[in-house]
Coordinates of C-alpha atoms in Angstrom, one line a residue:
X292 CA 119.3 76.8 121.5
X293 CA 121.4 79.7 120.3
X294 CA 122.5 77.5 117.4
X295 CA 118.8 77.5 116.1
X296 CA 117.5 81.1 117.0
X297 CA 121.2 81.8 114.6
X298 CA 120.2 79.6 111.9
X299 CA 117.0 81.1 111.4
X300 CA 117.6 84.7 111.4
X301 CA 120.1 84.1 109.2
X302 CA 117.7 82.3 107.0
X303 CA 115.4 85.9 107.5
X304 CA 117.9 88.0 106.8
X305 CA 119.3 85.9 103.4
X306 CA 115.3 85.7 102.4
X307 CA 115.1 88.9 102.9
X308 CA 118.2 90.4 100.9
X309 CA 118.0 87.8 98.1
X310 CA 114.1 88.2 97.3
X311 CA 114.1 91.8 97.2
X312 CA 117.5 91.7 95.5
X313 CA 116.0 89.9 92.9
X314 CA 113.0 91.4 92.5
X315 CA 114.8 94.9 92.0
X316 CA 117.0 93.2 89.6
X317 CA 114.4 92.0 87.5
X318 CA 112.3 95.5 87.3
X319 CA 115.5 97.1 85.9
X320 CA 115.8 94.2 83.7
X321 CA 112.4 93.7 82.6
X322 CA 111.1 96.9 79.8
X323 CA 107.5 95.4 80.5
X324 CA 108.0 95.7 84.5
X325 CA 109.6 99.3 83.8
X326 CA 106.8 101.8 84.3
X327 CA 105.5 104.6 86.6
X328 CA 103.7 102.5 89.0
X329 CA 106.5 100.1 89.6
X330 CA 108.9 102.9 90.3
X331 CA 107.3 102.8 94.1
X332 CA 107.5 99.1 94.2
X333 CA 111.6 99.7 93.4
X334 CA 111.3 101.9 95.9
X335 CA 109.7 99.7 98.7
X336 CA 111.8 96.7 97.9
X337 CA 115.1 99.0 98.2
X338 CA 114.3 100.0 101.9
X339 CA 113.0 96.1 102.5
X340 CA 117.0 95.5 101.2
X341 CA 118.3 97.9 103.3
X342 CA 116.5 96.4 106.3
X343 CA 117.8 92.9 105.0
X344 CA 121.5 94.0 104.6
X345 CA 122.0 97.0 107.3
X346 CA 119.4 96.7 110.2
X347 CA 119.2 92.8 110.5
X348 CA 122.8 91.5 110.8
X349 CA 123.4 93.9 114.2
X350 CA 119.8 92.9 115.2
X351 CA 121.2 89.3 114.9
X352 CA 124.2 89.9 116.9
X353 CA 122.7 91.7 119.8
X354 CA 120.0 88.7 120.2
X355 CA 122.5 86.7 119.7
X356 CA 125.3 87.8 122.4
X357 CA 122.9 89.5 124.4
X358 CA 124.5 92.9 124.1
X359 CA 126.8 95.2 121.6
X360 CA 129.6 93.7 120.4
X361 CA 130.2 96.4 117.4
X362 CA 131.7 99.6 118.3
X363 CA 129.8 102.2 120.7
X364 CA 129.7 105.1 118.2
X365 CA 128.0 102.6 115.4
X366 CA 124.6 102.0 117.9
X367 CA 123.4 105.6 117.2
X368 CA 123.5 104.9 113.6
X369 CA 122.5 101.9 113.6
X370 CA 119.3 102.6 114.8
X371 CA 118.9 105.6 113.1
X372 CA 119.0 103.5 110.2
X373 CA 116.6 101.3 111.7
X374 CA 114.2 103.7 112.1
X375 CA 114.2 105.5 108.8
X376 CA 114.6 102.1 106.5
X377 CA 111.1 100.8 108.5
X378 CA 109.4 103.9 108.4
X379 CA 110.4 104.5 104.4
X380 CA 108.9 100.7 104.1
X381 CA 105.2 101.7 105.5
X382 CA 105.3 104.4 103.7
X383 CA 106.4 103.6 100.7
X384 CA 103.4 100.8 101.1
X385 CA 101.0 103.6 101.5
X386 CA 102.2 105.3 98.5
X387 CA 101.5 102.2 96.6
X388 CA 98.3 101.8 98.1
X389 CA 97.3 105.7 97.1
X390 CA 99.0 104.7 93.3
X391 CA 96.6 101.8 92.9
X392 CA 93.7 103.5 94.1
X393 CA 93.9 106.3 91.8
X394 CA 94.4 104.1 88.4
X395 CA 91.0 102.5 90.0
X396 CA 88.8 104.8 90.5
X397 CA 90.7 107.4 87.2
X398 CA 92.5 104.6 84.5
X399 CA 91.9 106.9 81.9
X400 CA 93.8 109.9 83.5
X401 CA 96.0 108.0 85.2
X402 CA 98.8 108.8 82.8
X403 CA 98.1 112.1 83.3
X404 CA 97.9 112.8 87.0
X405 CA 100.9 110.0 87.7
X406 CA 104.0 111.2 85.5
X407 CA 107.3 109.9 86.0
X408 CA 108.2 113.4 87.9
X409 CA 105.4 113.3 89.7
X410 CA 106.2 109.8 90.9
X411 CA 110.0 110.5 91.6
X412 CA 108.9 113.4 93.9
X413 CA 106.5 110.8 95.9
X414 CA 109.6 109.1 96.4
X415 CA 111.7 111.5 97.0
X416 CA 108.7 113.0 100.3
X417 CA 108.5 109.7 101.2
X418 CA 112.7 109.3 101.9
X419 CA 112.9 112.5 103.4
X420 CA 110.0 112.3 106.1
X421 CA 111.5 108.8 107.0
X422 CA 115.3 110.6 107.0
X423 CA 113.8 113.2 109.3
X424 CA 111.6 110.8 112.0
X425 CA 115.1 109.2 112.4
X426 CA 118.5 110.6 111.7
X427 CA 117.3 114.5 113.4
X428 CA 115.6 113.4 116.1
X429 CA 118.0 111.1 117.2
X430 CA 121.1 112.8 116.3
X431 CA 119.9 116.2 118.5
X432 CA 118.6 113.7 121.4
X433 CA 114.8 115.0 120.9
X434 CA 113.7 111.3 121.3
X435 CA 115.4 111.4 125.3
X436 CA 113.3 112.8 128.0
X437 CA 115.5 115.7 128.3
X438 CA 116.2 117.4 125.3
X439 CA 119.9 117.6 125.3
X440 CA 122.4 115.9 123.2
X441 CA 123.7 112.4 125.1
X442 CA 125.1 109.3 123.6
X443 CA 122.3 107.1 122.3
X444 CA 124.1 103.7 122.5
X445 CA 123.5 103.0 126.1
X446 CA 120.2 102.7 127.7
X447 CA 118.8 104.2 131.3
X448 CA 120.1 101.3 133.6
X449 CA 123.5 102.5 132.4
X450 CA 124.1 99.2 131.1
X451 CA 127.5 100.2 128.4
X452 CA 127.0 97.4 126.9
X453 CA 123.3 97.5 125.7
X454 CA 122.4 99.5 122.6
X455 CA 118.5 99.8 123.0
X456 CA 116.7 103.1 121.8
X457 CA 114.3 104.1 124.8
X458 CA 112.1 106.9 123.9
X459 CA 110.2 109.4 125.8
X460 CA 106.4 109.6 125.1
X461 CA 106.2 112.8 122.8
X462 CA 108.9 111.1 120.2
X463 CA 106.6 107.9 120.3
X464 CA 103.8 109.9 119.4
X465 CA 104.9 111.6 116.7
X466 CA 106.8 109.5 115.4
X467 CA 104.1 106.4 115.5
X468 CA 101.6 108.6 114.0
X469 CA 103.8 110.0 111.4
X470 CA 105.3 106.5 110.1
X471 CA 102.8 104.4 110.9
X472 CA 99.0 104.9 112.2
X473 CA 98.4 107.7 109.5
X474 CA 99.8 105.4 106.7
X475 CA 98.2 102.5 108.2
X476 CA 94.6 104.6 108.2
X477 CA 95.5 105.7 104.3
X478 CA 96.1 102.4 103.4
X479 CA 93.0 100.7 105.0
X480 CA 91.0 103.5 103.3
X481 CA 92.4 103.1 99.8
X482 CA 92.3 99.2 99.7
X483 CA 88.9 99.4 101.0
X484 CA 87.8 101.8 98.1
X485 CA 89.9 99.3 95.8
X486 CA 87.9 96.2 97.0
X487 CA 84.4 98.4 96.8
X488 CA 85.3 99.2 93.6
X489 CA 85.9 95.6 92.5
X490 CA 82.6 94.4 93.7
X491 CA 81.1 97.1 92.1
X492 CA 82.3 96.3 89.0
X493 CA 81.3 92.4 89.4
X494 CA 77.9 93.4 89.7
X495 CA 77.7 95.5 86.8
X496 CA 79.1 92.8 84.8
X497 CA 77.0 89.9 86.7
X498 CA 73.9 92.3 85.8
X499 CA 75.0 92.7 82.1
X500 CA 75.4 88.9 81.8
X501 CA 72.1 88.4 83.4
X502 CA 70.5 90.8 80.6
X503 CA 72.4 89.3 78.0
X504 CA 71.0 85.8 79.0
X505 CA 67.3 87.1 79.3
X506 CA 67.5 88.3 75.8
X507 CA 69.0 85.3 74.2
X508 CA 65.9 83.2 76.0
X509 CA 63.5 85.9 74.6
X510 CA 65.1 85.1 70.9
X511 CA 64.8 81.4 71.4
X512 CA 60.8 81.9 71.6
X513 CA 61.0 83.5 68.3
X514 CA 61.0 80.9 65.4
X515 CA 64.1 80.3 63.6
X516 CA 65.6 78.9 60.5
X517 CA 66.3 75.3 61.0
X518 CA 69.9 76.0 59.2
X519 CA 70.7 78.5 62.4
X520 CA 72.9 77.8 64.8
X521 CA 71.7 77.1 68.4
X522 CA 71.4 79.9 71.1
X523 CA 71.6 78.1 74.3
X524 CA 75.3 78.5 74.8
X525 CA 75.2 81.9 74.6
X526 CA 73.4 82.1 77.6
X527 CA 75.5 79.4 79.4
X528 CA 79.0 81.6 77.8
X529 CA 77.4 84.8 79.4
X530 CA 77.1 83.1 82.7
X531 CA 80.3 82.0 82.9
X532 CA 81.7 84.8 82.3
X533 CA 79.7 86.1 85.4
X534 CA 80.9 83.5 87.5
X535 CA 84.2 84.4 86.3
X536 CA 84.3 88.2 86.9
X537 CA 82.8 87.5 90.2
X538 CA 85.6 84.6 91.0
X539 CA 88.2 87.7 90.3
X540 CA 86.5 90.3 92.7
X541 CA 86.9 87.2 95.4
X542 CA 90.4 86.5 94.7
X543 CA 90.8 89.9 94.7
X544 CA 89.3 90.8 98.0
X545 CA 91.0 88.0 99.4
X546 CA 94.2 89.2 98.4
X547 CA 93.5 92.4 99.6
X548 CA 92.5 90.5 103.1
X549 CA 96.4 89.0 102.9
X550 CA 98.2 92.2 102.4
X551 CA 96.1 94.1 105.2
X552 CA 96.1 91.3 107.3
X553 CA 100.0 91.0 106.9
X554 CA 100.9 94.0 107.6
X555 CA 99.1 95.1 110.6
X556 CA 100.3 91.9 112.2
X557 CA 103.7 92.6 111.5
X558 CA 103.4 96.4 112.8
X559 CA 100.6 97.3 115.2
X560 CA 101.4 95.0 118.2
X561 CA 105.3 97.0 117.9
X562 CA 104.0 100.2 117.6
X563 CA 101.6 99.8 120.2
X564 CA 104.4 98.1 122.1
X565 CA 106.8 100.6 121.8
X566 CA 104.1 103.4 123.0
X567 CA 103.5 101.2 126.3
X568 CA 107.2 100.9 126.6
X569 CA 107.5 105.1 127.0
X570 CA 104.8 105.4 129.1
X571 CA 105.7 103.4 131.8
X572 CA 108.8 101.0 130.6
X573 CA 107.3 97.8 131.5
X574 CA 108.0 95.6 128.5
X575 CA 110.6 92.7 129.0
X576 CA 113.3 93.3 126.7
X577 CA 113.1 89.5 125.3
X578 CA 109.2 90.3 124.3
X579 CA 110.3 93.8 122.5
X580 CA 113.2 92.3 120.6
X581 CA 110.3 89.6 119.1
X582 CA 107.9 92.3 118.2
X583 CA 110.6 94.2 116.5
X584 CA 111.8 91.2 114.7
X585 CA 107.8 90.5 113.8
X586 CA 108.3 94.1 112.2
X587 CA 111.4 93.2 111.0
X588 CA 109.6 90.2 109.0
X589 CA 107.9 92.6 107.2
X590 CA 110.3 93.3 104.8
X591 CA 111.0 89.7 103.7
X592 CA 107.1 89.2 103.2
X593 CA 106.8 92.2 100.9
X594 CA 108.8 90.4 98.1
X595 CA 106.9 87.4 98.6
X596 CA 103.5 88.3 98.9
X597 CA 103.1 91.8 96.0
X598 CA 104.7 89.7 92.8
X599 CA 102.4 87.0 94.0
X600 CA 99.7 88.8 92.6
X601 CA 101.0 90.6 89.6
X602 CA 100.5 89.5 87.0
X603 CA 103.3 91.4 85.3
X604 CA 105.5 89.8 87.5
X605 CA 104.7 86.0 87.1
X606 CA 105.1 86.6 83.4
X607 CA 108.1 88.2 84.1
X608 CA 109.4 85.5 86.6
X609 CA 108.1 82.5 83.6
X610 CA 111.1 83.6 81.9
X611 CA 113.3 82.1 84.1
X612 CA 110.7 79.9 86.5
X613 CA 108.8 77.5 85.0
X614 CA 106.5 76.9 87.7
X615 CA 105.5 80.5 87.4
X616 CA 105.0 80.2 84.1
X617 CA 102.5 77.6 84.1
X618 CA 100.5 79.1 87.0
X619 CA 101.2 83.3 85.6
X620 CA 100.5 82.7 81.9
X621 CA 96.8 81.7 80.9
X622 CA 96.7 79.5 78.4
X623 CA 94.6 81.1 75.3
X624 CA 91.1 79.8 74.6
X625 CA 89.5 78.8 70.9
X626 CA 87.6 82.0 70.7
X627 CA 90.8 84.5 71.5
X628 CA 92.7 82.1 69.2
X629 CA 90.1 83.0 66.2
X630 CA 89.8 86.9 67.3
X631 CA 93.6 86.8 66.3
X632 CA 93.5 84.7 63.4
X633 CA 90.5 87.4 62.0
X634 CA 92.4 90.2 63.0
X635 CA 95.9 89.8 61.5
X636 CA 96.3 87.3 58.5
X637 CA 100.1 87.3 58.5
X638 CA 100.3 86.6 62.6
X639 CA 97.9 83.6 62.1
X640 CA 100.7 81.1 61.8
X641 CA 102.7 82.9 64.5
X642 CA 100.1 82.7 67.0
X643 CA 99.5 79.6 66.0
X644 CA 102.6 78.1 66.6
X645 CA 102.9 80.0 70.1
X646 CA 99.6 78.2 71.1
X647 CA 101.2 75.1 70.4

């Protein structure tokens, strides 16, 4: 069976590398995909590729062989890698969570609050708090119940040849709440604002639609000139575009469902894991390496699952993916078509010709 479990976390890790690879590629790339927002999202796919290219492949072995096989002095920085490119991936998904909230509930000083500096600095805070809940702690041996400097590549059962990070309770804490249950409780509360905010706005629109229908209905009593065109599809246009509007605040609530949903099923049961595990070491060490590989997953769902539903992205990606291009790139109606053909006589033709 080791053939298979190989086989597949190989397929992780090659998923994992190539999408977010990709993905950072075709920011740089892209002038449409370069702007402040994405800068995080460059910055979230980055420590998703280093969890891809420097956690995963010693993860593999050690599953694999059932012990260290790499060099004794590499397992402390290994895992202090480990911790530090997980932890900069939650909380570079909270920063993008804060980012979207505030172009909801401010777009027009968005620009303004969210400059390129500012946005760099977020970065930068969000590096450094993961650099410090990894590389010091472990480094000076603050995550060991005595706080003196030992060798982290061998666990309690002085087993040499296991490289397994057991923590004492007060590291777990901090560090849990730090990198993960206070990002986790920002990001709940931002998408949750995000998906208010949407419904909000479906209402408004559903009401104006409503109004807009009443009215038309109150003009058809009213007599008209024969010559005059009718006014019942005005009030069948305005309730489409109802049922529209409120169609987007589904799919987006559902997609906000997915992303929430995701994450917390790749993280909590670890975390909560891993705090179990200090307080009284009971885990089996087979059932904490598939929790931490469920974590570990993250990463190579965070490519997949953001670009799905951008639409910046899926134009981007029809450039070179037709499939995305059908499904990313809606297909102009009559009405836009005539907007552009009234507002610029020398694009007519132009637009024309792209619509066919």
């Amino acid at each position: 069976g080791s053939s298979w479990v190989a086989a597949f976390l190989c397929f992780i890790i090659l998923l994992t590398t190539a999408g977010n690879f990709l993905l950072i590629l075709l920011i740089v790339t892209q002038r449409s995909l370069r702007n402040t927002s994405n800068y995080f999202l460059v910055s979230l796919f980055m420590s998703d590729l280093m969890v891809g290219l420097v956690v995963m492949p010693p993860a593999m072995l050690n599953q694999l062989y059932g012990r260290w096989v790499l060099q004794g002095d590499f397992c402390s920085l290994w895992y202090s890698f480990d911790v530090m490119c997980c932890s900069a991936s939650i909380l570079n998904l909270c920063v993008i969570s804060l980012d979207r909230y505030l172009l909801i509930i401010s777009p027009l000083k968005y620009k303004l609050r969210m400059t390129s500096c500012r946005a760099l600095w977020l970065i930068l805070a969000t590096w450094t708090l993961a650099a410090l809940a990894s590389f010091l702690p472990i480094k000076m041996g603050w995550h060991e119940l005595e706080f003196e400097v030992r060798s982290p590549n061998i666990t309690s059962r002085a087993d040499e040849d296991q490289c397994r990070l057991l923590v004492s309770l007060p590291y777990a804490l901090v560090a849990s709440c730090l990198t993960f249950f206070l990002p986790s409780a920002a990001i709940s509360f931002t998408y949750c604002r995000i998906l208010l905010a949407a419904r909000k706005q479906a209402v408004q629109v559903a009401s104006l639609a409503s109004n807009v229908a009443t009215t038309t209905t109150t003009d058809e009593t009213t007599p008209q000139d024969p010559c005059a065109p009718s006014q019942p599809a005005t009030g069948s246009e305005s309730r489409r575009f109802a049922n529209k509007h409120s169609k987007k605040a589904l799919k987006a609530s559902l997609t906000l469902g997915i992303l929430l949903g995701m994450f917390f099923v790749a993280w909590l049961p670890f975390f909560v894991t891993n705090m179990t595990q200090a307080v009284c070491g009971c885990v089996p060490a087979g059932f904490f390496d598939v929790l931490t590989w469920l974590g570990y997953c993250n990463s190579t769902m965070n490519p997949i699952i953001y670009p799905l539903f951008m639409r910046d992205f899926k134009r981007a990606m029809g450039k070179y993916l037709p499939c995305c291009r059908r499904s990313g790139e809606p297909r102009p109606s009559a009405i836009s078509l005539s907007m552009r053909n009234s507002n610029s006589g020398p694009r007519a033709a132009t637009s024309l010709k792209n619509v066919l």
